[in-house]
XYZ file of C-alpha atoms in Angstrom:
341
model
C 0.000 0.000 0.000
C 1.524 3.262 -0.952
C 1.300 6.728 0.387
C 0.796 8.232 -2.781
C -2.705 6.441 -2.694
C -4.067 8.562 -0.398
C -2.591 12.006 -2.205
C -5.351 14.364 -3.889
C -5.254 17.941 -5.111
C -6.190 20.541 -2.511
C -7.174 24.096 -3.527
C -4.536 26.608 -0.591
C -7.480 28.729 -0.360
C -9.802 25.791 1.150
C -7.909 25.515 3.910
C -9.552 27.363 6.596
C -7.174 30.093 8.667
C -9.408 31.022 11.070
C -12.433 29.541 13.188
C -15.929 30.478 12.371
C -17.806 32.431 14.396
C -20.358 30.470 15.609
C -18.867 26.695 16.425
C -21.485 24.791 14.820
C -22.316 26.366 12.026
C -19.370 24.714 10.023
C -20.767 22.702 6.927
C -21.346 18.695 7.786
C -20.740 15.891 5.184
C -22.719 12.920 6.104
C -20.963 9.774 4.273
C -22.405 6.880 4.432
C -20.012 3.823 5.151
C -21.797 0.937 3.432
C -23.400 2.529 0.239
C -21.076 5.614 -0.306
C -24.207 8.008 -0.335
C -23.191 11.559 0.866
C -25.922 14.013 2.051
C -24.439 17.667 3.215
C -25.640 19.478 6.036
C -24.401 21.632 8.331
C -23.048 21.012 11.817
C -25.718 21.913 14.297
C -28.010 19.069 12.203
C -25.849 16.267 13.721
C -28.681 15.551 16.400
C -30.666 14.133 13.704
C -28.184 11.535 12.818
C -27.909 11.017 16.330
C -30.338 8.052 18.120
C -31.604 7.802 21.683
C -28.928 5.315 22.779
C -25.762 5.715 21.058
C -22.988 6.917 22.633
C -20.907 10.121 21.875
C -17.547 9.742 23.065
C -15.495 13.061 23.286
C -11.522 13.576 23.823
C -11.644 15.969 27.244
C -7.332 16.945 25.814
C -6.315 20.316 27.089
C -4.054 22.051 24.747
C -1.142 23.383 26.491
C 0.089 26.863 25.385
C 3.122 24.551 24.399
C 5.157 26.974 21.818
C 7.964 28.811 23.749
C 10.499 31.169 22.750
C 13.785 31.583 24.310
C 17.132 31.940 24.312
C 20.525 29.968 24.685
C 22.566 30.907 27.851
C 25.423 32.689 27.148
C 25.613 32.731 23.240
C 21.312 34.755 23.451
C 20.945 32.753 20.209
C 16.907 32.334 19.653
C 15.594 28.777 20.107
C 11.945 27.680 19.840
C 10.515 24.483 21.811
C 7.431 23.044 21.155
C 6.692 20.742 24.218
C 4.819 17.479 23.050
C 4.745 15.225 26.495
C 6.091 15.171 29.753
C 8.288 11.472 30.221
C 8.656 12.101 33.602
C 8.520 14.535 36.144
C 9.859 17.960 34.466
C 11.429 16.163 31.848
C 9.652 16.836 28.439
C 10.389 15.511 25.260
C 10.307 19.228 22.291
C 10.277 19.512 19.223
C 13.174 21.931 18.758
C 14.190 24.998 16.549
C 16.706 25.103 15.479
C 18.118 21.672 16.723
C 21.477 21.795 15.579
C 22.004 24.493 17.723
C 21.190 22.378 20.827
C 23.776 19.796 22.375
C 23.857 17.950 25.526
C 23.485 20.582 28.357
C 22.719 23.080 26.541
C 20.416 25.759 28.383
C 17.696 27.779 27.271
C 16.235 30.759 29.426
C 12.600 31.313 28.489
C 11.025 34.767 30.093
C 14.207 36.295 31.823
C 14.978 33.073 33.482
C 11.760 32.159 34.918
C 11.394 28.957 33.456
C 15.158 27.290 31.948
C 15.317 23.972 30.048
C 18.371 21.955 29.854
C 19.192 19.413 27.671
C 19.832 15.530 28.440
C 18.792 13.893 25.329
C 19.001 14.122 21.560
C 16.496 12.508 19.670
C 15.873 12.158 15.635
C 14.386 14.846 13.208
C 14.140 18.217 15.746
C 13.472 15.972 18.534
C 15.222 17.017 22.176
C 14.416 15.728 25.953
C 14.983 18.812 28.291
C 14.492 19.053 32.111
C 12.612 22.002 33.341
C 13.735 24.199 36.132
C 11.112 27.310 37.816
C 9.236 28.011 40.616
C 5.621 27.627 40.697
C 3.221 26.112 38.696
C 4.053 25.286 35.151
C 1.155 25.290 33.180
C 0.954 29.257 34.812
C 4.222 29.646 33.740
C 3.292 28.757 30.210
C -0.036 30.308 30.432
C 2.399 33.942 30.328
C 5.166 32.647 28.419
C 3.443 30.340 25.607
C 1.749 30.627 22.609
C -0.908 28.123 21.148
C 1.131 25.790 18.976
C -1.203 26.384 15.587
C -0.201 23.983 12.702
C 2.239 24.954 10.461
C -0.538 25.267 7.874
C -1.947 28.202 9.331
C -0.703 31.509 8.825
C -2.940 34.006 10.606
C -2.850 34.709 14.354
C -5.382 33.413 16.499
C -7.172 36.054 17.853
C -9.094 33.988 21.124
C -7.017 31.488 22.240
C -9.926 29.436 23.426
C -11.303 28.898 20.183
C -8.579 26.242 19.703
C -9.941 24.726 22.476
C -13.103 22.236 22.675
C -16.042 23.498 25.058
C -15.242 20.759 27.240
C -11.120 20.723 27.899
C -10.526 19.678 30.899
C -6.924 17.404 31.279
C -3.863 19.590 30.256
C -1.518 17.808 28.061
C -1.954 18.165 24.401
C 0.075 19.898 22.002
C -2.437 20.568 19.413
C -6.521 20.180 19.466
C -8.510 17.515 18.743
C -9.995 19.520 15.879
C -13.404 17.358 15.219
C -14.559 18.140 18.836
C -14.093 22.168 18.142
C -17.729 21.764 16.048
C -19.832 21.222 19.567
C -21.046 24.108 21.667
C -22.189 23.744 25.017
C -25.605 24.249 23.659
C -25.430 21.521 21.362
C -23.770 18.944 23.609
C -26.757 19.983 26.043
C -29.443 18.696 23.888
C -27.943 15.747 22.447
C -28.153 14.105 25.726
C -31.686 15.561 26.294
C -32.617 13.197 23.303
C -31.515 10.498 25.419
C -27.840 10.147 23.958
C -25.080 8.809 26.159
C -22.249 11.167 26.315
C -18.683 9.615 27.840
C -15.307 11.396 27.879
C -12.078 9.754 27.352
C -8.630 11.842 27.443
C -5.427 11.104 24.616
C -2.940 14.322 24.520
C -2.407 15.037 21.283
C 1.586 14.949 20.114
C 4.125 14.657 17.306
C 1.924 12.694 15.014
C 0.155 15.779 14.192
C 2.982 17.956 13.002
C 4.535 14.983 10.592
C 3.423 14.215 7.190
C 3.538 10.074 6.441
C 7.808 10.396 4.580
C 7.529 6.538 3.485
C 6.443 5.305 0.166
C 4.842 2.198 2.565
C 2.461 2.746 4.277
C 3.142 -0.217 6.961
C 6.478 1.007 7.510
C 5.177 4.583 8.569
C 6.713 4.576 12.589
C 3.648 6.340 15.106
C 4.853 8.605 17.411
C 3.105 7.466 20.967
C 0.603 9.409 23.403
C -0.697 9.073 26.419
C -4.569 7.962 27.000
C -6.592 7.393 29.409
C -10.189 6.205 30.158
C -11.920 6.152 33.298
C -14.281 3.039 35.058
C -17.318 4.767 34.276
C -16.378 5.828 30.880
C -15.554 1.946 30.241
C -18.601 0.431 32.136
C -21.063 2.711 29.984
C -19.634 1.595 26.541
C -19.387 -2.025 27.916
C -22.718 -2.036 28.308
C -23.406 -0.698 25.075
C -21.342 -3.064 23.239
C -23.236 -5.751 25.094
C -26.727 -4.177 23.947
C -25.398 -3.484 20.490
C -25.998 0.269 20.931
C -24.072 2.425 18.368
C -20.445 3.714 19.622
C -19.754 7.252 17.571
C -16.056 8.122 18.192
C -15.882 12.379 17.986
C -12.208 12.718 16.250
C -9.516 9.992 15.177
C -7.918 10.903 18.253
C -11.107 9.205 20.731
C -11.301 6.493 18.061
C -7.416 5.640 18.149
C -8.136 5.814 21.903
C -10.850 3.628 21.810
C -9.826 1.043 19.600
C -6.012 0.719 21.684
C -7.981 -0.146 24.478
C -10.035 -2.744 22.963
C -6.828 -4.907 21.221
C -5.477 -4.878 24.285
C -7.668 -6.212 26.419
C -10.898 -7.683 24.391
C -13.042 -4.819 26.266
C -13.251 -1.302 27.486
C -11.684 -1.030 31.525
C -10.071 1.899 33.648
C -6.530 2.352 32.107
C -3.752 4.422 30.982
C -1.109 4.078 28.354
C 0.840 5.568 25.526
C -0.240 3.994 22.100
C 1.302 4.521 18.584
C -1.479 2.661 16.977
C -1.250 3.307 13.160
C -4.594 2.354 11.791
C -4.892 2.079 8.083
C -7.070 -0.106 5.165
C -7.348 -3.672 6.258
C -7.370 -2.490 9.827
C -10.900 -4.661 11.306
C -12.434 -2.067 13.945
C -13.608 -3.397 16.936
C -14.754 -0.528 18.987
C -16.143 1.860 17.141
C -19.180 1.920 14.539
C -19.562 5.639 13.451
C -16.926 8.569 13.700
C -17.456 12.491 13.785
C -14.226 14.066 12.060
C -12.667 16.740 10.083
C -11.225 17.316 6.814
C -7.391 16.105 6.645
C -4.261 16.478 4.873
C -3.491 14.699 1.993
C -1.232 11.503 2.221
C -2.081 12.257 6.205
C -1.985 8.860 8.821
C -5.860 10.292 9.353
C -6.662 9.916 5.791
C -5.378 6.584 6.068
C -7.421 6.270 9.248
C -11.127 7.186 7.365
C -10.127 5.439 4.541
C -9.694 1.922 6.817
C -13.514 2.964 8.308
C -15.101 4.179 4.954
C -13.065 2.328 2.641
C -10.776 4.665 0.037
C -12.735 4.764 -2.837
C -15.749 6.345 -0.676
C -13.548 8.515 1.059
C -11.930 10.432 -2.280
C -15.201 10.855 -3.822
C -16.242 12.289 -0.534
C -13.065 14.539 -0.571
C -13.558 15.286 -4.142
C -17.150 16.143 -3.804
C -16.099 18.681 -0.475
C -13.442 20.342 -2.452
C -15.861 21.014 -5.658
C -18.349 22.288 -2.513
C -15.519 24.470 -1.053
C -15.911 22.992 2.403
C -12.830 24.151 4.396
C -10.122 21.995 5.328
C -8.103 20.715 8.239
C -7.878 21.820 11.786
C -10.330 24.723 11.610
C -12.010 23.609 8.916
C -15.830 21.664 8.265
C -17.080 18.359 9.598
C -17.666 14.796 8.381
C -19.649 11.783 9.855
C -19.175 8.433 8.386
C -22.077 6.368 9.753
């Protein structure tokens, strides 16, 4: 299986730069699975494809104001981290700019020396481990000192912050969004479970697999880069009980539904865990936790492609792509919405 498979032509001005006002107004492609039909919509219709009794399951990621600017004791030369997990206590693995200027011990001073970073491990393509040294709390440190870490795709500044944030954030640890969940407003969420749909929240902080295109010509030699999940007892006793009624499981982003379906091949159910996972899902993967999946638009000869592609099958998901470009729905993080049911 190639990566070139999964390439199509994207128009730059389809990919969205900003967030729309209102959340869910965003345009909605409904694709479905099994006969390829496609219906659009927009957003705030997903309650309608929605049944009393499935379950919504929602990625509760915090994204961490993880971009930080600084600069190299003694020499002041400029250096850029973007912090993708914590490996242990204070020690966080960065994607770091520019890299060759960082060795072994190397320190970086980020806002006059209230939060320094050395280095204690080199890693491959940008990669660095540094241990953190300030006083206080860190995520207030970075809350002052960092920036949202955007994707590289987007140009323009982000004028609220919390609009790369979903309405329900809640565990601090991802460096960039889980981009299908930004559709839902509180509103929304609100009546979906009036109508008598289950909604659970899982957590997976969002890292390096983001920011890196698929490099390979094969796709099954593509390496994941891991991140950490988690899932709580009653998050795993509610869709264990659906599973056993044979209630519909609707994963909201690849992120819940690589979540999700880690848990399952490991243990043959849903239970109170945590983990890093570098599941790489693809065509010929055989789900076995999720039926339906709420998700955005993504980059060509993208691991996510790959990902709708294994649910949908290919062929439905480029004539879906196809038919969203000639519709000029917007792409990627802050793009419009697709459910394949």
């Amino acid at each position: 299986m190639r990566t070139d498979d999964f390439d199509f032509e994207l128009p730059e001005n389809l990919i969205a730069q900003t967030p729309l006002e209102n959340r869910d107004s965003s345009k909605l492609l409904i694709l479905d699975k099994n006969t390829g039909d496609i219906v659009h919509s927009h957003f705030h219709n997903i309650i309608d494809e929605l049944s009393s009794g499935d379950i919504l399951v929602l990625n509760d990621t915090k994204v961490m104001p993880a971009r930080i600017f600084g600069v190299k004791e003694k020499t002041e030369a400029a250096i850029e981290l973007l912090m993708l997990k914590e490996v242990e206590k204070d020690t966080w693995e960065c994607l770091t700019k520019p890299a060759k200027r960082v060795k072994l011990d190397t320190i970086i001073s980020f806002g006059d020396g209230r939060l320094k970073a050395r280095c204690i491990r080199i890693g491959e393509e940008g990669i660095r481990v540094f241990k953190l040294e300030y006083t206080g709390i860190l995520y207030e440190i970075l809350d002052v000192l960092g920036e949202m870490p955007l994707p590289p795709y987007i140009h323009k500044k982000l004028q609220d912050k919390d609009r790369y944030q979903t309405v329900y954030a809640k565990n601090m640890g991802s460096a960039a969004a889980p981009t299908a969940g930004l559709h839902f407003t509180r509103n929304l969420l609100y009546q979906i479970e009036q109508k008598g749909i289950q909604v659970v929240y899982i957590t997976l902080h969002v890292g390096l697999g983001t920011f890196r295109p698929v490099s390979v010509e094969d796709v099954t030699t593509h390496h994941m880069h891991s991140e950490f999940y988690m899932m709580s007892k009653e998050s795993a006793d509610i869709l264990n009980t659906a599973k056993r009624e044979h209630r519909r499981i609707v994963a909201v982003g690849t992120t819940s539904t690589r979540t999700l379906e880690t848990i399952m091949n490991l243990y043959g159910e849903f239970k109170e865990c945590s983990g890093w996972t570098d599941i790489f899902i693809y065509p010929g993967y055989s789900f076995k936790a999720i039926d339906a999946l709420v998700t955005n638009f993504h980059l060509p000869k993208s691991t996510l492609v790959m990902l709708v592609s294994a649910l949908a099958g290919k062929e439905n998901i480029m004539r879906a792509y196809h038919e969203a470009i000639k519709n000029e729905y917007r792409f990627f993080s802050f793009g419009d919405s697709m459910l394949i049911k």
